[in-house]
PDB file of C-alpha atoms in Angstrom:
ATOM      1  CA  MET D 210       0.000   0.000   0.000  1.00  0.00           C
ATOM      2  CA  TYR D 211       1.069   3.552  -0.681  1.00  0.00           C
ATOM      3  CA  ASP D 212       0.549   6.368   1.811  1.00  0.00           C
ATOM      4  CA  ILE D 213      -1.030   8.986  -0.490  1.00  0.00           C
ATOM      5  CA  LYS D 214      -2.770  12.050   0.893  1.00  0.00           C
ATOM      6  CA  ALA D 215      -4.481  12.948  -2.407  1.00  0.00           C
ATOM      7  CA  LEU D 216      -4.212  12.113  -6.090  1.00  0.00           C
ATOM      8  CA  TYR D 217      -5.299  14.518  -8.812  1.00  0.00           C
ATOM      9  CA  GLU D 218      -5.382  13.489 -12.463  1.00  0.00           C
ATOM     10  CA  ALA D 219      -4.605  16.277 -14.934  1.00  0.00           C
ATOM     11  CA  GLU D 220      -6.807  16.391 -18.030  1.00  0.00           C
ATOM     12  CA  SER D 221      -4.544  18.789 -19.945  1.00  0.00           C
ATOM     13  CA  VAL D 222      -1.244  20.614 -19.552  1.00  0.00           C
ATOM     14  CA  ALA D 223      -3.148  23.741 -18.487  1.00  0.00           C
ATOM     15  CA  HIS D 224      -5.079  21.686 -15.927  1.00  0.00           C
ATOM     16  CA  ALA D 225      -1.823  20.246 -14.576  1.00  0.00           C
ATOM     17  CA  THR D 226      -0.509  23.763 -14.081  1.00  0.00           C
ATOM     18  CA  GLU D 227      -3.698  24.778 -12.269  1.00  0.00           C
ATOM     19  CA  LEU D 228      -3.479  21.764  -9.981  1.00  0.00           C
ATOM     20  CA  LEU D 229       0.176  22.401  -9.143  1.00  0.00           C
ATOM     21  CA  LEU D 230      -0.479  26.041  -8.356  1.00  0.00           C
ATOM     22  CA  ALA D 231      -3.454  25.089  -6.195  1.00  0.00           C
ATOM     23  CA  HIS D 232      -1.405  22.422  -4.406  1.00  0.00           C
ATOM     24  CA  PRO D 233       2.176  23.753  -4.267  1.00  0.00           C
ATOM     25  CA  GLU D 234       3.294  20.849  -2.065  1.00  0.00           C
ATOM     26  CA  ALA D 235       2.233  18.288  -4.679  1.00  0.00           C
ATOM     27  CA  LYS D 236       4.616  16.028  -6.577  1.00  0.00           C
ATOM     28  CA  VAL D 237       4.175  15.319 -10.271  1.00  0.00           C
ATOM     29  CA  ILE D 238       3.838  11.640 -11.099  1.00  0.00           C
ATOM     30  CA  ALA D 239       4.158  10.230 -14.613  1.00  0.00           C
ATOM     31  CA  GLY D 240       5.348   6.637 -14.939  1.00  0.00           C
ATOM     32  CA  GLY D 241       5.928   6.454 -11.201  1.00  0.00           C
ATOM     33  CA  SER D 242       9.155   4.444 -11.336  1.00  0.00           C
ATOM     34  CA  ASP D 243      10.881   7.028  -9.093  1.00  0.00           C
ATOM     35  CA  VAL D 244       8.020   8.541  -7.092  1.00  0.00           C
ATOM     36  CA  LEU D 245       6.375   5.282  -6.021  1.00  0.00           C
ATOM     37  CA  ILE D 246       9.684   3.850  -4.826  1.00  0.00           C
ATOM     38  CA  GLN D 247      10.286   6.949  -2.700  1.00  0.00           C
ATOM     39  CA  MET D 248       6.801   6.600  -1.264  1.00  0.00           C
ATOM     40  CA  ARG D 249       7.375   2.978  -0.316  1.00  0.00           C
ATOM     41  CA  GLU D 250      10.659   3.964   1.313  1.00  0.00           C
ATOM     42  CA  GLY D 251       8.799   6.563   3.377  1.00  0.00           C
ATOM     43  CA  ARG D 252      10.556   9.608   1.909  1.00  0.00           C
ATOM     44  CA  LEU D 253       7.330  10.777   0.258  1.00  0.00           C
ATOM     45  CA  ALA D 254       4.866   9.241   2.683  1.00  0.00           C
ATOM     46  CA  GLY D 255       1.597  11.161   2.780  1.00  0.00           C
ATOM     47  CA  ALA D 256       2.351  13.009  -0.437  1.00  0.00           C
ATOM     48  CA  THR D 257      -0.135  14.825  -2.639  1.00  0.00           C
ATOM     49  CA  LEU D 258       0.278  13.736  -6.254  1.00  0.00           C
ATOM     50  CA  VAL D 259      -0.635  15.322  -9.572  1.00  0.00           C
ATOM     51  CA  SER D 260      -0.689  12.668 -12.284  1.00  0.00           C
ATOM     52  CA  ILE D 261       0.108  13.727 -15.859  1.00  0.00           C
ATOM     53  CA  TYR D 262       0.229  10.141 -17.130  1.00  0.00           C
ATOM     54  CA  GLY D 263      -2.997  10.541 -19.102  1.00  0.00           C
ATOM     55  CA  LEU D 264      -1.718  13.427 -21.238  1.00  0.00           C
ATOM     56  CA  ASP D 265      -1.092  11.594 -24.501  1.00  0.00           C
ATOM     57  CA  GLU D 266      -0.130  14.854 -26.240  1.00  0.00           C
ATOM     58  CA  LEU D 267       3.146  14.664 -24.306  1.00  0.00           C
ATOM     59  CA  ARG D 268       4.094  11.298 -25.864  1.00  0.00           C
ATOM     60  CA  GLY D 269       6.031  10.496 -28.991  1.00  0.00           C
ATOM     61  CA  VAL D 270       9.078  11.492 -31.037  1.00  0.00           C
ATOM     62  CA  THR D 271       8.499  13.857 -33.952  1.00  0.00           C
ATOM     63  CA  MET D 272      10.534  16.064 -36.268  1.00  0.00           C
ATOM     64  CA  GLU D 273       9.514  19.683 -36.622  1.00  0.00           C
ATOM     65  CA  ALA D 274       9.668  21.674 -39.869  1.00  0.00           C
ATOM     66  CA  ASP D 275      13.098  23.132 -39.060  1.00  0.00           C
ATOM     67  CA  GLY D 276      14.578  19.712 -38.326  1.00  0.00           C
ATOM     68  CA  THR D 277      14.337  19.953 -34.542  1.00  0.00           C
ATOM     69  CA  ILE D 278      13.691  16.569 -32.954  1.00  0.00           C
ATOM     70  CA  ARG D 279      10.943  16.807 -30.355  1.00  0.00           C
ATOM     71  CA  ILE D 280      10.661  14.143 -27.666  1.00  0.00           C
ATOM     72  CA  GLY D 281       7.519  14.445 -25.578  1.00  0.00           C
ATOM     73  CA  SER D 282       8.233  14.332 -21.867  1.00  0.00           C
ATOM     74  CA  LEU D 283       5.986  11.285 -21.338  1.00  0.00           C
ATOM     75  CA  THR D 284       7.731   9.231 -24.018  1.00  0.00           C
ATOM     76  CA  SER D 285       8.941   5.996 -22.469  1.00  0.00           C
ATOM     77  CA  PHE D 286      12.503   4.777 -22.794  1.00  0.00           C
ATOM     78  CA  SER D 287      11.307   1.826 -24.862  1.00  0.00           C
ATOM     79  CA  HIS D 288       9.582   4.090 -27.374  1.00  0.00           C
ATOM     80  CA  ILE D 289      12.654   6.313 -27.655  1.00  0.00           C
ATOM     81  CA  THR D 290      14.882   3.318 -28.408  1.00  0.00           C
ATOM     82  CA  LYS D 291      12.451   2.051 -31.062  1.00  0.00           C
ATOM     83  CA  SER D 292      11.742   5.431 -32.681  1.00  0.00           C
ATOM     84  CA  PRO D 293      12.805   5.527 -36.364  1.00  0.00           C
ATOM     85  CA  ILE D 294      13.741   9.204 -35.942  1.00  0.00           C
ATOM     86  CA  ILE D 295      16.043   8.463 -33.015  1.00  0.00           C
ATOM     87  CA  GLU D 296      17.456   5.402 -34.779  1.00  0.00           C
ATOM     88  CA  GLU D 297      18.354   7.450 -37.846  1.00  0.00           C
ATOM     89  CA  HIS D 298      19.619  10.661 -36.289  1.00  0.00           C
ATOM     90  CA  ILE D 299      20.615  10.121 -32.628  1.00  0.00           C
ATOM     91  CA  ARG D 300      20.985   6.404 -32.209  1.00  0.00           C
ATOM     92  CA  VAL D 301      23.240   6.908 -29.208  1.00  0.00           C
ATOM     93  CA  LEU D 302      20.311   8.323 -27.203  1.00  0.00           C
ATOM     94  CA  GLY D 303      18.260   5.196 -27.871  1.00  0.00           C
ATOM     95  CA  GLU D 304      21.199   3.045 -26.809  1.00  0.00           C
ATOM     96  CA  ALA D 305      21.706   5.105 -23.639  1.00  0.00           C
ATOM     97  CA  VAL D 306      18.106   4.887 -22.418  1.00  0.00           C
ATOM     98  CA  ASP D 307      18.088   1.178 -23.265  1.00  0.00           C
ATOM     99  CA  MET D 308      20.522   0.780 -20.349  1.00  0.00           C
ATOM    100  CA  VAL D 309      18.006   2.059 -17.789  1.00  0.00           C
ATOM    101  CA  GLY D 310      16.871  -0.649 -15.349  1.00  0.00           C
ATOM    102  CA  GLY D 311      15.087  -3.616 -16.910  1.00  0.00           C
ATOM    103  CA  PRO D 312      12.348  -3.959 -19.552  1.00  0.00           C
ATOM    104  CA  GLN D 313       9.547  -3.177 -17.099  1.00  0.00           C
ATOM    105  CA  ILE D 314      11.210   0.067 -16.015  1.00  0.00           C
ATOM    106  CA  ARG D 315      11.970   1.054 -19.617  1.00  0.00           C
ATOM    107  CA  ASN D 316       8.346   0.475 -20.597  1.00  0.00           C
ATOM    108  CA  ILE D 317       6.984   2.738 -17.850  1.00  0.00           C
ATOM    109  CA  GLY D 318       9.820   5.203 -17.182  1.00  0.00           C
ATOM    110  CA  THR D 319       9.751   8.501 -19.089  1.00  0.00           C
ATOM    111  CA  ILE D 320      12.370  10.859 -20.436  1.00  0.00           C
ATOM    112  CA  GLY D 321      10.726  13.682 -18.494  1.00  0.00           C
ATOM    113  CA  GLY D 322      11.002  11.849 -15.215  1.00  0.00           C
ATOM    114  CA  ASN D 323      14.598  10.887 -15.949  1.00  0.00           C
ATOM    115  CA  THR D 324      15.603  14.521 -16.416  1.00  0.00           C
ATOM    116  CA  CYS D 325      13.342  16.184 -13.836  1.00  0.00           C
ATOM    117  CA  ASN D 326      14.584  14.045 -10.948  1.00  0.00           C
ATOM    118  CA  GLY D 327      17.865  15.935 -11.250  1.00  0.00           C
ATOM    119  CA  VAL D 328      20.201  13.027 -10.569  1.00  0.00           C
ATOM    120  CA  THR D 329      23.600  12.985 -12.227  1.00  0.00           C
ATOM    121  CA  SER D 330      23.464   9.213 -12.820  1.00  0.00           C
ATOM    122  CA  ALA D 331      20.446   9.397 -15.186  1.00  0.00           C
ATOM    123  CA  ASP D 332      21.395   7.417 -18.292  1.00  0.00           C
ATOM    124  CA  SER D 333      19.748   9.884 -20.681  1.00  0.00           C
ATOM    125  CA  ALA D 334      21.360  12.959 -19.159  1.00  0.00           C
ATOM    126  CA  SER D 335      24.933  12.867 -20.438  1.00  0.00           C
ATOM    127  CA  THR D 336      23.865  12.209 -24.033  1.00  0.00           C
ATOM    128  CA  LEU D 337      21.262  14.980 -23.921  1.00  0.00           C
ATOM    129  CA  VAL D 338      23.894  17.349 -22.517  1.00  0.00           C
ATOM    130  CA  ALA D 339      26.379  16.261 -25.187  1.00  0.00           C
ATOM    131  CA  TYR D 340      23.826  17.069 -27.906  1.00  0.00           C
ATOM    132  CA  ASP D 341      22.923  20.523 -26.512  1.00  0.00           C
ATOM    133  CA  ALA D 342      19.333  19.512 -25.840  1.00  0.00           C
ATOM    134  CA  ILE D 343      16.776  22.120 -24.804  1.00  0.00           C
ATOM    135  CA  VAL D 344      14.130  21.531 -22.150  1.00  0.00           C
ATOM    136  CA  GLU D 345      10.642  22.848 -22.896  1.00  0.00           C
ATOM    137  CA  LEU D 346       8.774  23.854 -19.744  1.00  0.00           C
ATOM    138  CA  THR D 347       5.137  24.917 -19.673  1.00  0.00           C
ATOM    139  CA  GLY D 348       3.437  26.861 -16.904  1.00  0.00           C
ATOM    140  CA  ALA D 349       0.794  29.489 -16.284  1.00  0.00           C
ATOM    141  CA  GLU D 350       2.835  32.109 -18.154  1.00  0.00           C
ATOM    142  CA  GLY D 351       3.354  29.913 -21.212  1.00  0.00           C
ATOM    143  CA  LYS D 352       6.365  28.031 -22.518  1.00  0.00           C
ATOM    144  CA  ARG D 353       9.962  28.484 -21.444  1.00  0.00           C
ATOM    145  CA  LEU D 354      12.989  26.989 -23.196  1.00  0.00           C
ATOM    146  CA  VAL D 355      16.033  26.178 -21.065  1.00  0.00           C
ATOM    147  CA  PRO D 356      19.313  24.653 -22.328  1.00  0.00           C
ATOM    148  CA  ILE D 357      19.672  21.364 -20.505  1.00  0.00           C
ATOM    149  CA  ARG D 358      23.080  22.377 -19.119  1.00  0.00           C
ATOM    150  CA  GLU D 359      21.312  25.232 -17.296  1.00  0.00           C
ATOM    151  CA  PHE D 360      18.329  23.084 -16.298  1.00  0.00           C
ATOM    152  CA  TYR D 361      20.414  21.144 -13.762  1.00  0.00           C
ATOM    153  CA  ILE D 362      21.043  23.462 -10.810  1.00  0.00           C
ATOM    154  CA  LYS D 363      22.531  21.127  -8.217  1.00  0.00           C
ATOM    155  CA  ALA D 364      22.228  17.509  -7.161  1.00  0.00           C
ATOM    156  CA  GLY D 365      18.542  16.613  -7.165  1.00  0.00           C
ATOM    157  CA  LYS D 366      17.376  20.118  -8.135  1.00  0.00           C
ATOM    158  CA  VAL D 367      16.358  21.407 -11.562  1.00  0.00           C
ATOM    159  CA  ASP D 368      15.031  24.709 -12.889  1.00  0.00           C
ATOM    160  CA  LEU D 369      11.315  24.018 -12.533  1.00  0.00           C
ATOM    161  CA  ARG D 370       9.248  26.977 -11.369  1.00  0.00           C
ATOM    162  CA  PRO D 371       5.996  26.687  -9.389  1.00  0.00           C
ATOM    163  CA  GLY D 372       3.220  25.330 -11.583  1.00  0.00           C
ATOM    164  CA  GLU D 373       5.549  24.259 -14.406  1.00  0.00           C
ATOM    165  CA  ILE D 374       5.896  20.826 -15.945  1.00  0.00           C
ATOM    166  CA  GLU D 375       8.379  19.607 -18.500  1.00  0.00           C
ATOM    167  CA  THR D 376       6.550  19.102 -21.794  1.00  0.00           C
ATOM    168  CA  ALA D 377       9.349  18.142 -24.195  1.00  0.00           C
ATOM    169  CA  ILE D 378      13.028  17.685 -24.902  1.00  0.00           C
ATOM    170  CA  LEU D 379      14.165  19.466 -28.076  1.00  0.00           C
ATOM    171  CA  ILE D 380      17.326  18.664 -30.030  1.00  0.00           C
ATOM    172  CA  PRO D 381      18.105  21.256 -32.727  1.00  0.00           C
ATOM    173  CA  ARG D 382      19.138  20.084 -36.183  1.00  0.00           C
ATOM    174  CA  GLU D 383      22.594  21.655 -35.939  1.00  0.00           C
ATOM    175  CA  SER D 384      23.224  19.637 -32.783  1.00  0.00           C
ATOM    176  CA  TYR D 385      22.838  16.221 -34.429  1.00  0.00           C
ATOM    177  CA  GLU D 386      23.258  16.659 -38.180  1.00  0.00           C
ATOM    178  CA  GLY D 387      26.344  14.837 -39.415  1.00  0.00           C
ATOM    179  CA  CYS D 388      27.175  13.572 -35.915  1.00  0.00           C
ATOM    180  CA  LYS D 389      27.651  10.073 -34.547  1.00  0.00           C
ATOM    181  CA  GLY D 390      27.987   9.313 -30.885  1.00  0.00           C
ATOM    182  CA  HIS D 391      28.688   6.599 -28.363  1.00  0.00           C
ATOM    183  CA  TYR D 392      27.622   6.198 -24.727  1.00  0.00           C
ATOM    184  CA  ILE D 393      29.390   4.050 -22.157  1.00  0.00           C
ATOM    185  CA  LYS D 394      27.878   3.200 -18.801  1.00  0.00           C
ATOM    186  CA  TYR D 395      30.216   1.788 -16.208  1.00  0.00           C
ATOM    187  CA  ALA D 396      28.396   0.047 -13.382  1.00  0.00           C
ATOM    188  CA  MET D 397      29.103  -2.739 -10.936  1.00  0.00           C
ATOM    189  CA  ARG D 398      26.638  -4.987 -12.761  1.00  0.00           C
ATOM    190  CA  ASN D 399      25.807  -5.324 -16.436  1.00  0.00           C
ATOM    191  CA  ALA D 400      22.095  -4.660 -15.882  1.00  0.00           C
ATOM    192  CA  MET D 401      19.652  -3.276 -13.308  1.00  0.00           C
ATOM    193  CA  ASP D 402      22.248  -0.959 -11.804  1.00  0.00           C
ATOM    194  CA  ILE D 403      22.932   2.755 -11.454  1.00  0.00           C
ATOM    195  CA  ALA D 404      25.951   4.149 -13.288  1.00  0.00           C
ATOM    196  CA  THR D 405      29.192   4.512 -11.392  1.00  0.00           C
ATOM    197  CA  CYS D 406      30.174   6.779 -14.266  1.00  0.00           C
ATOM    198  CA  GLY D 407      28.503   7.530 -17.591  1.00  0.00           C
ATOM    199  CA  CYS D 408      30.261   9.021 -20.617  1.00  0.00           C
ATOM    200  CA  SER D 409      28.762  10.218 -23.906  1.00  0.00           C
ATOM    201  CA  ALA D 410      30.860  11.480 -26.825  1.00  0.00           C
ATOM    202  CA  ASN D 411      29.929  12.489 -30.352  1.00  0.00           C
ATOM    203  CA  VAL D 412      31.858  13.808 -33.315  1.00  0.00           C
ATOM    204  CA  LYS D 413      31.343  15.511 -36.644  1.00  0.00           C
ATOM    205  CA  LEU D 414      34.126  14.683 -39.083  1.00  0.00           C
ATOM    206  CA  SER D 415      35.388  16.483 -42.163  1.00  0.00           C
ATOM    207  CA  ALA D 416      34.250  15.298 -45.594  1.00  0.00           C
ATOM    208  CA  ASP D 417      37.457  13.284 -46.087  1.00  0.00           C
ATOM    209  CA  LYS D 418      37.073  11.676 -42.619  1.00  0.00           C
ATOM    210  CA  LYS D 419      40.559  12.829 -41.627  1.00  0.00           C
ATOM    211  CA  THR D 420      39.761  15.675 -39.235  1.00  0.00           C
ATOM    212  CA  ILE D 421      37.518  16.126 -36.199  1.00  0.00           C
ATOM    213  CA  GLU D 422      35.483  19.213 -37.029  1.00  0.00           C
ATOM    214  CA  ARG D 423      33.622  19.096 -33.720  1.00  0.00           C
ATOM    215  CA  ALA D 424      33.792  16.835 -30.700  1.00  0.00           C
ATOM    216  CA  ARG D 425      31.509  16.936 -27.694  1.00  0.00           C
ATOM    217  CA  LEU D 426      31.826  15.089 -24.421  1.00  0.00           C
ATOM    218  CA  ALA D 427      29.581  14.885 -21.372  1.00  0.00           C
ATOM    219  CA  TYR D 428      29.540  12.870 -18.173  1.00  0.00           C
ATOM    220  CA  GLY D 429      27.191  11.611 -15.542  1.00  0.00           C
ATOM    221  CA  VAL D 430      28.440  10.973 -11.979  1.00  0.00           C
ATOM    222  CA  ALA D 431      31.583  13.014 -12.626  1.00  0.00           C
ATOM    223  CA  GLY D 432      30.192  15.861 -10.545  1.00  0.00           C
ATOM    224  CA  PRO D 433      26.970  16.883  -8.784  1.00  0.00           C
ATOM    225  CA  VAL D 434      25.122  17.360 -12.101  1.00  0.00           C
ATOM    226  CA  PRO D 435      25.601  16.008 -15.640  1.00  0.00           C
ATOM    227  CA  MET D 436      28.396  18.054 -17.172  1.00  0.00           C
ATOM    228  CA  ARG D 437      30.205  18.873 -20.396  1.00  0.00           C
ATOM    229  CA  ALA D 438      33.974  18.629 -20.751  1.00  0.00           C
ATOM    230  CA  PRO D 439      34.991  21.783 -22.677  1.00  0.00           C
ATOM    231  CA  SER D 440      38.736  21.267 -22.199  1.00  0.00           C
ATOM    232  CA  ALA D 441      38.518  17.840 -23.793  1.00  0.00           C
ATOM    233  CA  GLU D 442      36.426  19.197 -26.663  1.00  0.00           C
ATOM    234  CA  ALA D 443      38.947  21.977 -27.303  1.00  0.00           C
ATOM    235  CA  ALA D 444      41.759  19.404 -27.389  1.00  0.00           C
ATOM    236  CA  ALA D 445      40.049  17.573 -30.280  1.00  0.00           C
ATOM    237  CA  ASN D 446      38.216  20.233 -32.276  1.00  0.00           C
ATOM    238  CA  GLY D 447      39.905  20.865 -35.617  1.00  0.00           C
ATOM    239  CA  LYS D 448      42.548  18.226 -34.943  1.00  0.00           C
ATOM    240  CA  PRO D 449      43.489  15.326 -37.220  1.00  0.00           C
ATOM    241  CA  ILE D 450      42.154  11.901 -36.347  1.00  0.00           C
ATOM    242  CA  SER D 451      45.021  10.191 -34.557  1.00  0.00           C
ATOM    243  CA  ALA D 452      45.890   8.286 -31.426  1.00  0.00           C
ATOM    244  CA  GLU D 453      47.590  11.438 -30.152  1.00  0.00           C
ATOM    245  CA  THR D 454      44.388  13.461 -30.512  1.00  0.00           C
ATOM    246  CA  VAL D 455      42.371  10.821 -28.692  1.00  0.00           C
ATOM    247  CA  GLU D 456      44.930  10.729 -25.892  1.00  0.00           C
ATOM    248  CA  ALA D 457      44.952  14.513 -25.526  1.00  0.00           C
ATOM    249  CA  PHE D 458      41.150  14.491 -25.465  1.00  0.00           C
ATOM    250  CA  ALA D 459      41.037  11.889 -22.698  1.00  0.00           C
ATOM    251  CA  LYS D 460      43.694  13.598 -20.569  1.00  0.00           C
ATOM    252  CA  ALA D 461      42.045  17.015 -20.904  1.00  0.00           C
ATOM    253  CA  ALA D 462      38.730  15.649 -19.632  1.00  0.00           C
ATOM    254  CA  LEU D 463      40.279  15.401 -16.168  1.00  0.00           C
ATOM    255  CA  ASP D 464      40.391  19.210 -16.022  1.00  0.00           C
ATOM    256  CA  ASP D 465      36.617  19.484 -16.306  1.00  0.00           C
ATOM    257  CA  VAL D 466      35.234  17.028 -13.768  1.00  0.00           C
ATOM    258  CA  ASN D 467      34.797  16.913 -10.014  1.00  0.00           C
ATOM    259  CA  PRO D 468      33.761  13.412  -8.917  1.00  0.00           C
ATOM    260  CA  ARG D 469      33.330  12.445  -5.297  1.00  0.00           C
ATOM    261  CA  THR D 470      33.937   9.358  -3.240  1.00  0.00           C
ATOM    262  CA  SER D 471      30.791   7.383  -2.466  1.00  0.00           C
ATOM    263  CA  TRP D 472      29.982   3.820  -1.492  1.00  0.00           C
ATOM    264  CA  ARG D 473      29.940   2.953  -5.208  1.00  0.00           C
ATOM    265  CA  ALA D 474      33.449   4.172  -6.008  1.00  0.00           C
ATOM    266  CA  THR D 475      36.250   6.390  -4.805  1.00  0.00           C
ATOM    267  CA  LYS D 476      37.028   9.739  -6.384  1.00  0.00           C
ATOM    268  CA  GLU D 477      40.308   8.315  -7.662  1.00  0.00           C
ATOM    269  CA  PHE D 478      38.599   5.406  -9.397  1.00  0.00           C
ATOM    270  CA  ARG D 479      36.055   7.729 -10.999  1.00  0.00           C
ATOM    271  CA  LEU D 480      38.899   9.927 -12.309  1.00  0.00           C
ATOM    272  CA  HIS D 481      40.394   6.811 -13.872  1.00  0.00           C
ATOM    273  CA  LEU D 482      37.018   6.066 -15.466  1.00  0.00           C
ATOM    274  CA  VAL D 483      36.645   9.641 -16.743  1.00  0.00           C
ATOM    275  CA  GLU D 484      39.874   9.354 -18.709  1.00  0.00           C
ATOM    276  CA  GLU D 485      39.444   5.798 -19.960  1.00  0.00           C
ATOM    277  CA  LEU D 486      35.800   6.153 -20.938  1.00  0.00           C
ATOM    278  CA  ALA D 487      36.572   9.363 -22.849  1.00  0.00           C
ATOM    279  CA  ARG D 488      39.266   7.513 -24.767  1.00  0.00           C
ATOM    280  CA  ARG D 489      36.949   4.636 -25.647  1.00  0.00           C
ATOM    281  CA  ALA D 490      33.859   6.735 -26.384  1.00  0.00           C
ATOM    282  CA  LEU D 491      35.682   9.093 -28.747  1.00  0.00           C
ATOM    283  CA  SER D 492      37.378   6.224 -30.568  1.00  0.00           C
ATOM    284  CA  GLU D 493      34.045   4.495 -31.142  1.00  0.00           C
ATOM    285  CA  ALA D 494      32.321   7.725 -32.211  1.00  0.00           C
ATOM    286  CA  ILE D 495      35.071   8.253 -34.781  1.00  0.00           C
ATOM    287  CA  ARG D 496      34.645   4.714 -36.048  1.00  0.00           C
ATOM    288  CA  LEU D 497      30.886   5.088 -36.316  1.00  0.00           C
ATOM    289  CA  SER D 498      31.423   8.287 -38.291  1.00  0.00           C
ATOM    290  CA  GLY D 499      33.623   6.522 -40.849  1.00  0.00           C
ATOM    291  CA  GLY D 500      36.992   7.599 -39.519  1.00  0.00           C
ATOM    292  CA  GLU D 501      40.001   5.368 -38.885  1.00  0.00           C
ATOM    293  CA  LEU D 502      42.515   5.467 -36.086  1.00  0.00           C
TER     294      LEU D 502
END
């Protein structure tokens, strides 16, 4: 049994906003794979819930006229992985969310919940950060677009204002066009585990596949929030494809992160992972893009 004070079911995005403003203490529930666990643990005992699960307009992956990929906030991980649009343009995102929990969790868990919970270990987060995703938030005053790097404020806290819900994740055309990426999740088990460190890299190569025109790198669990590695990117941008470039990229990533020691891993081990995963992720992204090392 769950200790729920009240449950309100939103009939539209506007209705959800009204309910949240009327009940400022309420928690939004979508798939429930995070919220219900916290309730059973007692951390959210007696909570008031606003369910947005019935808002089908927030589901699905579509491409807008300008090439922006729009992922509705209630789209499940399973649907993201199987989306033809994701498969063609950002396959790495589908592969990343396919590492979340098990099949049951991936069928019910949503991309909105995965980002709004604010945890740095979220498997979608580093890839979304690496692709300069934009978070669409809707509230009483209308829509607000926030770059995902600014959406994460601190561990467990995101830039959601009173009455707002996340309605979509947007990935602009210039962020994915011509790019291939690779995500690596290091965990203590191969499945059903939270990342000890997550690393997502993508590259855009020159026409002759000899030069890295643009490299991007982002991490989960390398700091309090998902983060980019600008020093590593600068070490590879405009450089020829070579083992030396990959090595410089991996070494430079250490300048951008701030992991901590936890029961899962020490800071020193996570620093080792930061460097090694950057090396492997960039090498695979280059290979997927048609380059040779």
